[in-house]
Amino acid sequence: MSDLNRRRALSLGVALGLAGAASATPAWAWSPARSVAGTGSGTDPWWVWDDEVDDLVAGLFATGRIPAVNTAMASWVNNRDPLPAGLPAELTAHLQKVNRLPAWADPVKLRRAADFNRRKDTYLFMLYGLGSGIMSTVIPREAKSVYWSAGGADMKDRAAKTFTFGYDLSDLNAFEPSGQFVVTANKTRLVHAAVRHLLPQSPHWKAVADEQIPISNGDILVTFHSLGTFVHRKLIEWKVPMSAADEEAFLHSWQVAIHLLGVRDEFIPKTWADADAQSAQVLTPLLAPTFEGHELAEDLLGLTAQVDLGVTRGFLNEFVRYVLSDEIGDWLGLRRDYAAAGLIRAGWPAYIAFREGLLPVAPAGFYMFDQFIRALAMLFLNNGKSPTTTPITIPTGNRPGT
């Protein structure tokens, strides 16, 4: 039995109570009939990883080939780019199988999703950045995995790379040959495999984790719901106009995205109603504060102090509270600024209404919101250095100094 399989057996033993511990995740009770596949085995995604890629990447580590792979992949950016010549044969063979859209991908819906993302990019920047980004810090498994991995020590770089994932997905040409998302997703899938290889070697992560191996299919579903499902709900809550076709296309782009990340089709929700039902099971019950999450949230919010956004830290704190909830704001220890809270609660709905043509005159504070969003977006685009791409490389270690 390989070391990876041994750890998985231990994980399953913990889940079954054989090691004197219980699983921190709820029992899986979501029907595969509600998935894009329409059928499935009913397997619990918390015990599904990415076996082929995991074994492949473990072999690259064992033979010391990760640095060479990173060098070779540097020139591989656009979907139409040929696979790099310097990759190991087994990695090339894998990428030749997965570096494409699934058969059920609908190019018409994907193009409509790209147009929808263009039309709603203002709200998406805010929701992905100050909504989903901060929410990730109160998803315990994600916060612990991020903090103790290499990326947790340089949150500006990691935020840039995470933002690039969403930015590439939102690009007009995301899934076209001239776009970058298919390549971005495949690189991210390799990074996930590397983290699954590395983190179990960290005594610091092992001391706080309730899992033996991170980033299962279940964990990726949680991340999807903290991004796509959360954003969809907030757009509805904020009364942002969307047609049924827009909503369906937006979901479809996320369905394709998480398929490309290695999530089995039997776990991918078919409709937004299915996604909401799954999110209520796998995301909402898991949200909780942790030491690691608090530290990451401070790092992320502190990044904005490095550029002039024209707002105070109190404004940022209150916008997070407005987007996520006061409960999450309290978990993260975000100090109150009631003047900023009043401005946001009155000004943000008016800002949306004006942008959507529902108000004839720009409301007070419009320029401040507009500049803030633009500055926030540029801050995370490759540390403000590039408007086109952020290099994604396979990590070779865990958090430095640990």
Coordinates of C-alpha atoms in Angstrom, one line a residue:
M1 CA 0.0 0.0 0.0
S2 CA 1.4 3.4 -1.0
D3 CA 2.0 6.1 1.7
L4 CA -0.9 8.1 0.2
N5 CA -3.3 5.2 0.4
R6 CA -2.1 4.4 4.0
R7 CA -3.0 8.0 5.0
R8 CA -6.4 7.6 3.2
A9 CA -7.1 4.4 5.2
L10 CA -6.3 6.2 8.4
S11 CA -8.6 9.0 7.3
L12 CA -11.4 6.5 6.8
G13 CA -10.6 4.9 10.1
V14 CA -11.0 8.2 11.9
A15 CA -14.3 8.8 10.1
L16 CA -15.5 5.4 11.3
G17 CA -14.4 6.0 14.8
L18 CA -11.7 3.4 14.6
A19 CA -9.1 5.9 15.8
G20 CA -11.1 7.5 18.6
A21 CA -12.1 10.6 16.6
A22 CA -15.1 11.7 14.7
S23 CA -15.5 13.5 11.4
A24 CA -16.1 17.2 11.5
T25 CA -18.1 17.2 8.4
P26 CA -21.8 16.3 8.2
A27 CA -23.0 13.0 6.7
W28 CA -23.4 13.2 3.0
A29 CA -27.1 13.2 2.1
W30 CA -27.2 15.0 -1.3
S31 CA -28.6 12.9 -4.2
P32 CA -26.5 12.5 -7.3
A33 CA -29.8 12.8 -9.2
R34 CA -29.4 16.5 -8.6
S35 CA -26.0 16.6 -10.3
V36 CA -25.0 17.4 -13.9
A37 CA -24.4 13.6 -14.3
G38 CA -27.9 12.9 -13.2
T39 CA -26.7 9.7 -11.5
G40 CA -23.9 8.4 -9.3
S41 CA -22.8 6.0 -6.7
G42 CA -23.7 8.1 -3.7
T43 CA -20.1 8.2 -2.7
D44 CA -19.2 10.8 0.0
P45 CA -17.1 13.5 -1.6
W46 CA -15.2 14.1 1.6
W47 CA -13.5 10.8 0.9
V48 CA -12.8 11.4 -2.7
W49 CA -9.5 13.0 -3.8
D50 CA -7.8 13.1 -7.2
D51 CA -6.0 9.7 -7.3
E52 CA -4.4 9.8 -10.7
V53 CA -3.0 13.4 -10.3
D54 CA -2.0 12.8 -6.7
D55 CA 0.1 9.7 -7.6
L56 CA 1.6 11.5 -10.6
V57 CA 2.6 14.6 -8.5
A58 CA 3.9 12.4 -5.7
G59 CA 6.2 10.7 -8.3
L60 CA 7.5 14.1 -9.4
F61 CA 8.4 15.0 -5.9
A62 CA 10.1 11.6 -5.3
T63 CA 12.3 12.2 -8.4
G64 CA 13.0 15.8 -7.7
R65 CA 11.3 17.1 -10.9
I66 CA 9.0 19.7 -9.6
P67 CA 11.4 22.7 -10.2
A68 CA 11.9 21.6 -13.8
V69 CA 8.1 21.2 -14.3
N70 CA 7.6 24.8 -13.0
T71 CA 10.2 26.1 -15.4
A72 CA 8.6 24.2 -18.3
M73 CA 5.1 25.4 -17.5
A74 CA 6.0 29.1 -17.3
S75 CA 5.4 29.5 -21.0
W76 CA 2.1 27.6 -20.9
V77 CA -0.6 30.4 -20.4
N78 CA -3.3 30.5 -23.1
N79 CA -5.7 27.7 -23.8
R80 CA -4.4 27.4 -27.3
D81 CA -0.8 27.1 -26.3
P82 CA 0.8 23.7 -27.0
L83 CA 1.8 21.6 -24.0
P84 CA 5.4 22.5 -23.0
A85 CA 8.0 20.3 -24.5
G86 CA 10.0 20.0 -21.3
L87 CA 7.3 18.2 -19.2
P88 CA 7.8 14.6 -18.0
A89 CA 6.1 12.1 -20.3
E90 CA 3.6 11.0 -17.7
L91 CA 2.5 14.6 -17.0
T92 CA 2.1 15.3 -20.7
A93 CA 0.0 12.1 -21.1
H94 CA -2.2 13.3 -18.2
L95 CA -2.6 16.8 -19.5
Q96 CA -3.5 15.5 -23.0
K97 CA -6.5 13.8 -21.4
V98 CA -7.8 16.6 -19.2
N99 CA -6.7 19.8 -21.0
R100 CA -10.1 20.2 -22.7
L101 CA -13.7 21.0 -21.8
P102 CA -16.1 18.2 -20.8
A103 CA -18.3 16.8 -23.5
W104 CA -21.4 18.4 -21.7
A105 CA -19.9 21.9 -21.8
D106 CA -22.2 24.3 -23.7
P107 CA -20.2 26.9 -25.7
V108 CA -23.3 29.2 -26.0
K109 CA -23.8 29.2 -22.3
L110 CA -20.1 29.8 -21.7
R111 CA -20.1 32.8 -24.0
R112 CA -23.2 34.2 -22.3
A113 CA -21.5 33.7 -18.9
A114 CA -18.5 35.6 -20.1
D115 CA -20.7 38.5 -21.2
F116 CA -22.6 38.4 -17.9
N117 CA -19.3 38.5 -16.0
R118 CA -18.3 41.6 -18.1
R119 CA -21.6 43.3 -17.4
K120 CA -21.6 42.6 -13.6
D121 CA -17.8 42.8 -13.0
T122 CA -18.2 45.6 -10.5
Y123 CA -20.2 43.5 -8.1
L124 CA -18.1 40.4 -8.8
F125 CA -14.9 42.1 -7.8
M126 CA -16.4 43.1 -4.5
L127 CA -18.1 39.8 -3.8
Y128 CA -15.1 37.6 -4.7
G129 CA -12.7 39.9 -3.0
L130 CA -14.3 41.1 0.3
G131 CA -17.0 38.4 0.4
S132 CA -15.7 35.0 -0.7
G133 CA -12.1 36.0 0.1
I134 CA -12.9 36.8 3.7
M135 CA -15.4 33.9 4.0
S136 CA -12.6 31.5 3.2
T137 CA -11.0 32.5 6.5
V138 CA -14.0 31.1 8.5
I139 CA -14.0 27.8 6.6
P140 CA -11.9 25.9 9.2
R141 CA -10.3 23.3 6.9
E142 CA -9.6 25.8 4.2
A143 CA -8.1 28.4 6.6
K144 CA -5.9 25.8 8.3
S145 CA -4.7 24.3 4.9
V146 CA -3.9 27.8 3.5
Y147 CA -2.2 29.1 6.7
W148 CA 0.2 26.1 7.0
S149 CA 0.9 25.8 3.3
A150 CA 3.6 27.8 1.5
G151 CA 0.9 30.3 0.3
G152 CA -0.1 31.2 3.8
A153 CA 3.2 33.0 4.4
D154 CA 2.7 35.4 1.5
M155 CA -0.9 36.3 1.3
K156 CA -0.4 39.1 -1.2
D157 CA 1.0 36.6 -3.7
R158 CA -1.6 34.0 -2.8
A159 CA -4.5 36.5 -3.0
A160 CA -3.2 37.5 -6.5
K161 CA -3.2 33.9 -7.7
T162 CA -6.6 33.2 -6.2
F163 CA -8.0 36.4 -7.7
T164 CA -6.5 35.4 -11.1
F165 CA -8.5 32.1 -10.9
G166 CA -11.7 34.1 -10.7
Y167 CA -10.4 36.7 -13.1
D168 CA -9.6 34.1 -15.8
L169 CA -13.0 32.5 -15.2
S170 CA -14.7 35.9 -15.7
D171 CA -12.7 36.8 -18.8
L172 CA -14.7 37.2 -22.1
N173 CA -12.5 34.5 -23.7
A174 CA -12.2 32.3 -20.6
F175 CA -13.0 29.0 -22.4
E176 CA -12.0 30.1 -25.9
P177 CA -8.6 29.2 -27.4
S178 CA -7.4 32.8 -26.7
G179 CA -8.5 32.6 -23.1
Q180 CA -6.5 31.2 -20.1
F181 CA -9.0 29.5 -17.8
V182 CA -8.5 25.9 -19.0
V183 CA -4.8 26.2 -18.4
T184 CA -5.3 28.0 -15.1
A185 CA -7.6 25.2 -13.9
N186 CA -5.1 22.5 -14.8
K187 CA -2.2 24.2 -13.1
T188 CA -4.4 24.7 -10.0
R189 CA -5.3 21.0 -10.0
L190 CA -1.6 20.2 -9.9
V191 CA -1.1 22.7 -7.1
H192 CA -3.8 21.0 -5.1
A193 CA -2.1 17.6 -5.6
A194 CA 1.1 19.1 -4.4
V195 CA -0.6 20.5 -1.2
R196 CA -2.1 17.1 -0.6
H197 CA 1.4 15.6 -0.8
L198 CA 3.1 18.3 1.4
L199 CA 0.7 19.3 4.1
P200 CA 0.5 15.8 5.8
Q201 CA 4.3 16.2 6.3
S202 CA 3.7 19.4 8.4
P203 CA 3.5 18.7 12.1
H204 CA 1.8 22.1 12.6
W205 CA -1.0 21.3 10.2
K206 CA -1.4 17.8 11.6
A207 CA -1.8 19.2 15.1
V208 CA -4.8 21.3 14.2
A209 CA -6.4 19.5 11.2
D210 CA -9.4 17.1 11.5
E211 CA -8.5 15.4 8.3
Q212 CA -5.5 13.3 7.2
I213 CA -5.4 14.7 3.6
P214 CA -6.6 18.2 2.5
I215 CA -8.6 19.3 -0.5
S216 CA -11.0 16.5 -1.1
N217 CA -13.8 16.8 -3.6
G218 CA -15.9 17.9 -0.7
D219 CA -13.5 20.7 0.2
I220 CA -13.6 21.9 -3.4
L221 CA -17.4 21.9 -3.3
V222 CA -17.2 24.0 -0.2
T223 CA -15.0 26.5 -2.0
F224 CA -17.4 26.6 -5.0
H225 CA -20.3 27.4 -2.7
S226 CA -18.3 30.1 -1.0
L227 CA -17.7 31.6 -4.4
G228 CA -20.3 30.8 -7.1
T229 CA -23.3 30.0 -4.9
F230 CA -22.6 32.8 -2.4
V231 CA -22.2 35.4 -5.2
H232 CA -25.4 34.3 -7.0
R233 CA -27.3 34.7 -3.7
K234 CA -25.9 38.1 -3.0
L235 CA -26.7 39.3 -6.5
I236 CA -30.3 38.3 -5.9
E237 CA -30.3 39.9 -2.5
W238 CA -28.9 43.1 -3.9
K239 CA -31.6 43.2 -6.6
V240 CA -29.1 43.1 -9.4
P241 CA -31.1 42.5 -12.6
M242 CA -30.4 39.1 -14.1
S243 CA -32.3 37.1 -16.7
A244 CA -32.9 33.4 -16.2
A245 CA -30.5 32.7 -19.1
D246 CA -27.8 34.8 -17.4
E247 CA -28.2 32.9 -14.1
E248 CA -28.1 29.6 -15.9
A249 CA -25.0 30.6 -17.9
F250 CA -23.2 31.8 -14.7
L251 CA -23.8 28.5 -13.0
H252 CA -22.7 26.6 -16.1
S253 CA -19.3 28.4 -16.1
W254 CA -18.8 27.2 -12.5
Q255 CA -19.9 23.7 -13.3
V256 CA -17.3 23.5 -16.0
A257 CA -14.7 25.1 -13.7
I258 CA -15.0 22.7 -10.9
H259 CA -15.1 19.7 -13.3
L260 CA -11.7 21.0 -14.6
L261 CA -10.5 21.0 -11.0
G262 CA -11.2 17.3 -10.7
V263 CA -14.6 17.2 -9.0
R264 CA -16.6 14.2 -10.1
D265 CA -19.7 15.1 -12.2
E266 CA -22.0 13.3 -9.8
F267 CA -21.2 15.9 -7.1
I268 CA -21.7 19.0 -9.3
P269 CA -25.1 20.6 -8.8
K270 CA -27.4 20.7 -11.9
T271 CA -29.4 23.9 -11.0
W272 CA -29.1 26.8 -8.6
A273 CA -31.8 25.2 -6.4
D274 CA -29.6 22.1 -6.3
A275 CA -26.6 24.2 -5.5
D276 CA -28.4 26.0 -2.7
A277 CA -29.5 22.7 -1.2
Q278 CA -25.9 21.3 -1.3
S279 CA -24.5 24.5 0.1
A280 CA -26.8 24.3 3.1
Q281 CA -25.3 20.9 3.8
V282 CA -21.6 21.4 3.1
L283 CA -20.8 25.1 3.7
T284 CA -23.2 26.8 6.1
P285 CA -22.8 24.3 9.0
L286 CA -19.0 24.3 8.8
L287 CA -18.4 28.1 9.2
A288 CA -16.5 28.8 12.4
P289 CA -13.6 30.9 13.7
T290 CA -10.0 29.6 14.0
F291 CA -6.7 31.1 14.9
E292 CA -5.4 30.5 11.4
G293 CA -8.5 32.2 9.9
H294 CA -8.2 35.2 12.1
E295 CA -4.5 35.7 11.0
L296 CA -5.4 35.2 7.4
A297 CA -8.2 37.7 7.5
E298 CA -5.9 40.3 9.1
D299 CA -3.4 39.7 6.4
L300 CA -6.0 40.1 3.6
L301 CA -7.5 43.2 5.0
G302 CA -4.1 44.6 5.8
L303 CA -3.2 44.3 2.1
T304 CA -5.5 47.2 1.3
A305 CA -3.5 49.5 3.5
Q306 CA -0.6 49.2 1.1
V307 CA -2.4 51.2 -1.6
D308 CA -4.5 54.3 -1.4
L309 CA -8.1 53.1 -1.6
G310 CA -9.5 56.4 -0.3
V311 CA -11.2 54.6 2.6
T312 CA -10.4 53.7 6.2
R313 CA -9.9 50.3 7.7
G314 CA -13.2 50.9 9.5
F315 CA -14.9 51.1 6.1
L316 CA -13.4 47.8 5.1
N317 CA -14.4 46.1 8.3
E318 CA -18.0 47.3 7.9
F319 CA -18.2 46.3 4.2
V320 CA -17.1 42.8 5.3
R321 CA -19.8 42.8 7.9
Y322 CA -22.4 44.1 5.4
V323 CA -21.5 41.4 2.8
L324 CA -21.0 38.4 5.2
S325 CA -22.8 39.2 8.6
D326 CA -22.0 40.8 11.9
E327 CA -21.5 37.3 13.4
I328 CA -18.6 36.6 11.1
G329 CA -17.3 40.1 11.7
D330 CA -17.3 39.4 15.4
W331 CA -15.5 36.1 14.9
L332 CA -12.8 37.9 13.1
G333 CA -12.6 40.7 15.7
L334 CA -13.4 43.4 13.1
R335 CA -13.7 46.7 15.0
R336 CA -16.9 48.6 14.5
D337 CA -17.2 51.9 12.6
Y338 CA -20.8 52.9 12.8
A339 CA -20.5 56.0 10.6
A340 CA -19.0 53.8 7.8
A341 CA -21.7 51.2 8.4
G342 CA -24.4 53.8 7.9
L343 CA -22.7 55.0 4.7
I344 CA -22.5 51.5 3.3
R345 CA -26.0 50.4 4.1
A346 CA -27.5 53.6 2.6
G347 CA -25.0 54.1 -0.2
W348 CA -24.3 50.7 -1.7
P349 CA -28.0 49.9 -2.7
A350 CA -28.1 53.4 -4.3
Y351 CA -24.8 52.8 -6.0
I352 CA -26.2 49.5 -7.6
A353 CA -29.5 51.2 -8.5
F354 CA -27.6 54.0 -10.4
R355 CA -25.3 51.6 -12.2
E356 CA -28.3 49.6 -13.3
G357 CA -30.1 52.6 -14.6
L358 CA -32.7 52.7 -11.9
L359 CA -31.7 56.1 -10.5
P360 CA -31.3 59.1 -12.8
V361 CA -28.7 60.9 -10.7
A362 CA -25.5 59.5 -9.2
P363 CA -26.0 59.1 -5.4
A364 CA -23.6 60.6 -2.8
G365 CA -20.6 58.4 -2.4
F366 CA -20.8 57.0 -5.9
Y367 CA -17.3 58.1 -6.9
M368 CA -15.8 56.7 -3.6
F369 CA -17.4 53.2 -4.2
D370 CA -16.3 53.3 -7.9
Q371 CA -12.7 54.1 -7.1
F372 CA -12.5 51.7 -4.3
I373 CA -13.7 48.8 -6.5
R374 CA -11.2 49.6 -9.2
A375 CA -8.3 49.9 -6.8
L376 CA -9.2 46.6 -5.0
A377 CA -9.3 44.8 -8.4
M378 CA -5.9 46.1 -9.4
L379 CA -4.4 45.4 -6.1
F380 CA -4.9 41.6 -6.5
L381 CA -3.9 41.4 -10.2
N382 CA -0.5 39.8 -9.8
N383 CA 0.4 42.1 -6.9
G384 CA -0.5 45.1 -9.1
K385 CA 2.2 44.2 -11.6
S386 CA 0.3 42.6 -14.5
P387 CA -3.2 43.1 -15.9
T388 CA -3.0 39.8 -17.9
T389 CA -1.8 36.9 -15.9
T390 CA -0.4 35.7 -12.6
P391 CA 2.1 32.8 -12.8
I392 CA 0.9 29.6 -11.0
T393 CA 3.7 27.3 -9.8
I394 CA 3.7 24.1 -7.9
P395 CA 4.9 24.6 -4.3
T396 CA 7.9 22.7 -3.1
G397 CA 7.4 23.0 0.6
N398 CA 5.0 24.1 3.4
R399 CA 4.9 27.4 5.3
P400 CA 8.5 28.6 5.7
G401 CA 9.9 28.4 9.2
T402 CA 7.6 25.6 10.3

